[in-house]
GROMACS .gro file of C-alpha atoms in nm:
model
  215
    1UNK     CA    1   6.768  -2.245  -8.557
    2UNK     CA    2   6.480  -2.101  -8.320
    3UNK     CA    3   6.677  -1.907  -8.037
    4UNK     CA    4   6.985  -2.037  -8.138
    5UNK     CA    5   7.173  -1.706  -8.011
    6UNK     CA    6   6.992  -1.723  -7.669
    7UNK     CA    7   7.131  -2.104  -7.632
    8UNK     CA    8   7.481  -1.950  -7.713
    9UNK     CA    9   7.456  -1.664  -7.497
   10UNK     CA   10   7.268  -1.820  -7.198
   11UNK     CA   11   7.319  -2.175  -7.199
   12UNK     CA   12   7.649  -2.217  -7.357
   13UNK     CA   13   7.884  -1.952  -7.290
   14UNK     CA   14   7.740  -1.760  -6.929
   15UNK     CA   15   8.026  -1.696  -6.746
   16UNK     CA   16   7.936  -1.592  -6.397
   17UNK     CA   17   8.061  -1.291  -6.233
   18UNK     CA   18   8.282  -1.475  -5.964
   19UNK     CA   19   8.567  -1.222  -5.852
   20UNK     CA   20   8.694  -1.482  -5.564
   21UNK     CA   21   9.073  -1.389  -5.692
   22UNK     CA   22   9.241  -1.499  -5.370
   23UNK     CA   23   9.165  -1.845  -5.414
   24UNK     CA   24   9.250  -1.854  -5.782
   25UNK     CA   25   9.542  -2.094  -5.900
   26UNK     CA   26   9.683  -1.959  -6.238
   27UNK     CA   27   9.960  -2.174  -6.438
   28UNK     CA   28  10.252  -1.908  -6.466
   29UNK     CA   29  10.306  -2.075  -6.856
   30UNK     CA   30   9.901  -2.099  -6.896
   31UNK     CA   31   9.897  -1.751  -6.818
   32UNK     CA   32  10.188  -1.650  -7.058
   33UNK     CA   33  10.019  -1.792  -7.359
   34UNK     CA   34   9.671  -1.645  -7.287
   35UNK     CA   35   9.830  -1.294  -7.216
   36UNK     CA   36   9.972  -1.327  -7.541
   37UNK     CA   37   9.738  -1.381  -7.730
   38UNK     CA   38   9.486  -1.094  -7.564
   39UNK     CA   39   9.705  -0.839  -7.651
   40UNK     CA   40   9.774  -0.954  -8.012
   41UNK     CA   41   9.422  -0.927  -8.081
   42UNK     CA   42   9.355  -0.656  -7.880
   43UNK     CA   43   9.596  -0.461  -8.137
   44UNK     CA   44   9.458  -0.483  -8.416
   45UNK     CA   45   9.168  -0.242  -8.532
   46UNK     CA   46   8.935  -0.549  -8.593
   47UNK     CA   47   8.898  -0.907  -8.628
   48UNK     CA   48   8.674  -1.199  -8.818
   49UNK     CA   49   8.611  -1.531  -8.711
   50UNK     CA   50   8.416  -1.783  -8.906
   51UNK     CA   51   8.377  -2.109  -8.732
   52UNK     CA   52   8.137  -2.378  -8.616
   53UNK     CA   53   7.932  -2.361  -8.297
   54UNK     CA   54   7.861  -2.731  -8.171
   55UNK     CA   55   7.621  -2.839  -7.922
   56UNK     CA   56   7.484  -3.166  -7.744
   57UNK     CA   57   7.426  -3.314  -7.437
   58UNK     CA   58   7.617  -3.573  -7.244
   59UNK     CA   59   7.948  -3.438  -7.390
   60UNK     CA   60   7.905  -3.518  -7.718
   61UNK     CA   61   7.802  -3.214  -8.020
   62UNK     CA   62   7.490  -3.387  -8.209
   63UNK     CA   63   7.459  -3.067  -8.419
   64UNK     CA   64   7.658  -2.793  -8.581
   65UNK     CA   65   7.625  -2.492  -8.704
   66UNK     CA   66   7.853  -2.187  -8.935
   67UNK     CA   67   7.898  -1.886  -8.824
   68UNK     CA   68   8.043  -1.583  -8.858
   69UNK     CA   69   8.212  -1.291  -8.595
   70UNK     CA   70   8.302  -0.949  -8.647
   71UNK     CA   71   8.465  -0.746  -8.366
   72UNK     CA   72   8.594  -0.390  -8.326
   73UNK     CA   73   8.722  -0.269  -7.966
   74UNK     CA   74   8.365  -0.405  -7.742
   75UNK     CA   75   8.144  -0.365  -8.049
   76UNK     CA   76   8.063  -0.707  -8.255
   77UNK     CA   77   7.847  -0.855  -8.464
   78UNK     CA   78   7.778  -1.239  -8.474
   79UNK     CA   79   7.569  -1.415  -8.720
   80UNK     CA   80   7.467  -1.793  -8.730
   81UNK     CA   81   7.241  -1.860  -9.042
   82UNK     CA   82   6.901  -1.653  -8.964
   83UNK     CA   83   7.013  -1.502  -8.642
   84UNK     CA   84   7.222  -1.204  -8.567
   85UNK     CA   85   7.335  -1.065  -8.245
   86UNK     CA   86   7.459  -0.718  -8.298
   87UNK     CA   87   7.675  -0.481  -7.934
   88UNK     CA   88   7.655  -0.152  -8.051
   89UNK     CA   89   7.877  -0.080  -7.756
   90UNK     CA   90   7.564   0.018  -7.571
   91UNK     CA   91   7.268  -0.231  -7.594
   92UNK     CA   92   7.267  -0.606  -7.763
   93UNK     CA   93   7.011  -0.684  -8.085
   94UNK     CA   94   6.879  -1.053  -8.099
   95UNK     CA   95   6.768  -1.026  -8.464
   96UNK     CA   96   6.567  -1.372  -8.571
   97UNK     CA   97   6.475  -1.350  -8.934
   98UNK     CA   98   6.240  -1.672  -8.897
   99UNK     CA   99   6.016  -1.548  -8.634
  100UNK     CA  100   6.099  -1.160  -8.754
  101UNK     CA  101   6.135  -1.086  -8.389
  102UNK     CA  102   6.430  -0.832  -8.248
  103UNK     CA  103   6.485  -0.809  -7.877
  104UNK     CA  104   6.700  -0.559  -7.719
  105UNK     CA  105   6.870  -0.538  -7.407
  106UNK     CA  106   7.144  -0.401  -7.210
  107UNK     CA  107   7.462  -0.634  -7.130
  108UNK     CA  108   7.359  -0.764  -6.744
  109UNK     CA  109   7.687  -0.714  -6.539
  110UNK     CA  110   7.716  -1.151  -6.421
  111UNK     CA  111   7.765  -1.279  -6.777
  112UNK     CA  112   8.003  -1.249  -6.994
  113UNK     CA  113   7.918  -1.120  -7.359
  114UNK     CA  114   7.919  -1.316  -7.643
  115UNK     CA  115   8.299  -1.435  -7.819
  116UNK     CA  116   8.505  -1.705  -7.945
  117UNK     CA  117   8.738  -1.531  -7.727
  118UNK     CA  118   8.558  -1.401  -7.412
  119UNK     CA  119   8.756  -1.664  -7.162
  120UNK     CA  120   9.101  -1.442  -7.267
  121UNK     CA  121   8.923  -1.212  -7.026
  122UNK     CA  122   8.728  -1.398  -6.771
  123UNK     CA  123   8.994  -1.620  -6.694
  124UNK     CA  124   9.174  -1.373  -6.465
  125UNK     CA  125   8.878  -1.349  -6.237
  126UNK     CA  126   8.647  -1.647  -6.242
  127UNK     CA  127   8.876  -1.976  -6.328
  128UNK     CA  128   9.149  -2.198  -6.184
  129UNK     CA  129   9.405  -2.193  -6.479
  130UNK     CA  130   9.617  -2.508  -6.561
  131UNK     CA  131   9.857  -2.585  -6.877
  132UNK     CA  132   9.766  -2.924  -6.993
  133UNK     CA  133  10.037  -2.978  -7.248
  134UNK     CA  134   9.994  -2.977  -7.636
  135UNK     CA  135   9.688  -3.209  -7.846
  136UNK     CA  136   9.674  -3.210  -8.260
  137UNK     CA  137   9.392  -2.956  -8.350
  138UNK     CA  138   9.263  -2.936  -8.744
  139UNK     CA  139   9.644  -2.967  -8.798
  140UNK     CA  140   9.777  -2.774  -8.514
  141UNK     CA  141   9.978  -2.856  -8.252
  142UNK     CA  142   9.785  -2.615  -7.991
  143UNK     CA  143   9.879  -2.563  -7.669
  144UNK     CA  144   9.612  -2.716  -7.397
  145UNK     CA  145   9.502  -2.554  -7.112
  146UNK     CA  146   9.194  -2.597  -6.874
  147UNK     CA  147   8.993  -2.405  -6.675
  148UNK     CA  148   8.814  -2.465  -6.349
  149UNK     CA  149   8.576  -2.215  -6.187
  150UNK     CA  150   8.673  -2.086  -5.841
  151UNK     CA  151   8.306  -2.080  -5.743
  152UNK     CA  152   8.020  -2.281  -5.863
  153UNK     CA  153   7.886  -2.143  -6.183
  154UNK     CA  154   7.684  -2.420  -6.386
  155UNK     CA  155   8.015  -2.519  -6.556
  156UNK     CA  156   8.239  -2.798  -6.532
  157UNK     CA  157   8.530  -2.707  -6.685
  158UNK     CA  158   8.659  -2.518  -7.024
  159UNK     CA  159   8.894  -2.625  -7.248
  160UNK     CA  160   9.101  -2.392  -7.470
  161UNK     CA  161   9.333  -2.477  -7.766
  162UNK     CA  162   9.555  -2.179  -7.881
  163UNK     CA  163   9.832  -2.209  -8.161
  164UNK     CA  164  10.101  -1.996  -7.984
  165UNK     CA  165  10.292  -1.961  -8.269
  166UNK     CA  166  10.012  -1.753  -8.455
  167UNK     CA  167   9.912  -1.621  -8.106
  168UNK     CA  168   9.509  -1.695  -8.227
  169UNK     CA  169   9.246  -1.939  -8.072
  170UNK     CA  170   9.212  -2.250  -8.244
  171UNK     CA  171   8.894  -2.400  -8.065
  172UNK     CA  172   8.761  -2.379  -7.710
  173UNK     CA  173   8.498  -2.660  -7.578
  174UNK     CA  174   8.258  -2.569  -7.228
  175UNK     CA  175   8.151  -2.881  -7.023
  176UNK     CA  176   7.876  -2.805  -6.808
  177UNK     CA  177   7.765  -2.919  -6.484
  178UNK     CA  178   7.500  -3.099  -6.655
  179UNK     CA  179   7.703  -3.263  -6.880
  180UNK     CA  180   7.603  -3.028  -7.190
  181UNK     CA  181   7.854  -2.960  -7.389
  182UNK     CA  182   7.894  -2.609  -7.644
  183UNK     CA  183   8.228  -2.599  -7.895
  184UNK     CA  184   8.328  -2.339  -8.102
  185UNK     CA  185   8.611  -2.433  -8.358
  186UNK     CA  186   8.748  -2.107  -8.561
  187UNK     CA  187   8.801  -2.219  -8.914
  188UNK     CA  188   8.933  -1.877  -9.086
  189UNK     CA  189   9.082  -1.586  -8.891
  190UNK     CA  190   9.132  -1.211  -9.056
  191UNK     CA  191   9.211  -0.871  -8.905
  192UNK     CA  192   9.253  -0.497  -8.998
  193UNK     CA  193   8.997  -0.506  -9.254
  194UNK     CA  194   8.799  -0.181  -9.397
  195UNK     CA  195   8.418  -0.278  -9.255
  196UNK     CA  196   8.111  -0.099  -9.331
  197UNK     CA  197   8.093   0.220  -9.063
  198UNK     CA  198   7.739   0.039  -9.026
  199UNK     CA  199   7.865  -0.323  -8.921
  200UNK     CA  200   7.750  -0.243  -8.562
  201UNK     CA  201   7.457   0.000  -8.573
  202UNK     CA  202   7.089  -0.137  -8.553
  203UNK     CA  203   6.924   0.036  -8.807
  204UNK     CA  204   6.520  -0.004  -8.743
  205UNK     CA  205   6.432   0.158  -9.054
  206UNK     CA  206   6.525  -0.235  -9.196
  207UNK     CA  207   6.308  -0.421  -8.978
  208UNK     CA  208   5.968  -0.252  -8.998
  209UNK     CA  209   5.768  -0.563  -9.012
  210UNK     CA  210   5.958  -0.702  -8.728
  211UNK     CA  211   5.781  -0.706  -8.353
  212UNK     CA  212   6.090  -0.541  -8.150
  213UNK     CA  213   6.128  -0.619  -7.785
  214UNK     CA  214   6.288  -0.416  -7.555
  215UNK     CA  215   6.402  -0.574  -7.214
   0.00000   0.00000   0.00000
């Protein structure tokens, strides 16, 4: 589990600040469905995730691990066993319980931040969009589409699967460059809940013991 969240954040879901739009090719039906689907869940006042974050090399996942997602507007909280990342909407928290180590930092303006849904965003920037049809997913028949950056960026491709119906993400899978592979499948969706005002606030008062890092 050591660094875990970096490997996410760094590694497995970077999305570099591209901005070549005029070259960009964007399925008109790709685009549809994505657009959809942003503003559903940009209605509601919040949204959980729980799902699986996969990881290998040579495109295949050799490990696995649960997690959990909590969003509100740009604030979120993300935990995967004994790591946490917590946006306050100002600075990110790397919180690793196992090493008691915290590092803090502010969001750096050529990545993307952390989210089983951050390509319903990047997309309209960085990527060459394509509708690739529809492929069985955990039961669903999602709708398939692919992305391509416009400029070099350490990534391959990115595959999204999105039951349109629901207007939710089902599962989205990153190929890299150097044939790594990172997959998040969402396994339990929820929205409008009443959170704790505290869900994204750092409190330091509960991590005394903890050597805290500030980048």
């Amino acid at each position: 589990m050591k660094n875990i969240i970096s490997k996410i954040v760094i590694s497995s879901l970077v999305v570099g600040a591209v901005g070549f739009t005029n070259a960009q090719k964007i399925d008109a039906k790709a685009k549809k469905i994505l657009d959809e689907i942003t503003a559903n869940y940009n209605s509601k006042k919040n949204s959980y995730f729980k799902f699986s974050f996969g990881s290998g090399p040579n495109g295949q996942v050799d490990k696995t691990e649960p997690g959990i997602y909590y969003a509100a507007g740009d604030k979120y909280k993300l935990k995967i066993m004994e790591t946490e990342q917590i946006f306050d909407g100002n600075k990110i928290y790397n919180i690793n319980t196992e090493d008691m180590e915290v590092t803090v930092a502010k969001p750096n303006g050529s990545s993307s931040m952390f989210s089983p849904i951050n390509y319903l965003s990047t997309y309209r920037n960085d990527y060459n969009v394509t509708y690739a049809g529809k492929k069985s997913v955990n039961g669903v028949n999602a709708d398939f589409i692919k992305l391509t950056p416009v400029k070099s960026n350490g990534i391959k491709y990115v595959y999204l699967f999105v039951d349109s119906a629901k207007k939710q993400m089902v599962k989205l899978e990153q190929h890299g460059n150097n044939k790594d592979v990172a997959v998040i499948a969402i396994k339990e969706y929820k929205e409008n809940q009443d959170l704790d005002p505290g869900m994204f606030v750092f409190d330091k008062n509960k991590f005394k013991n903890y050597l805290i890092t500030e980048l």
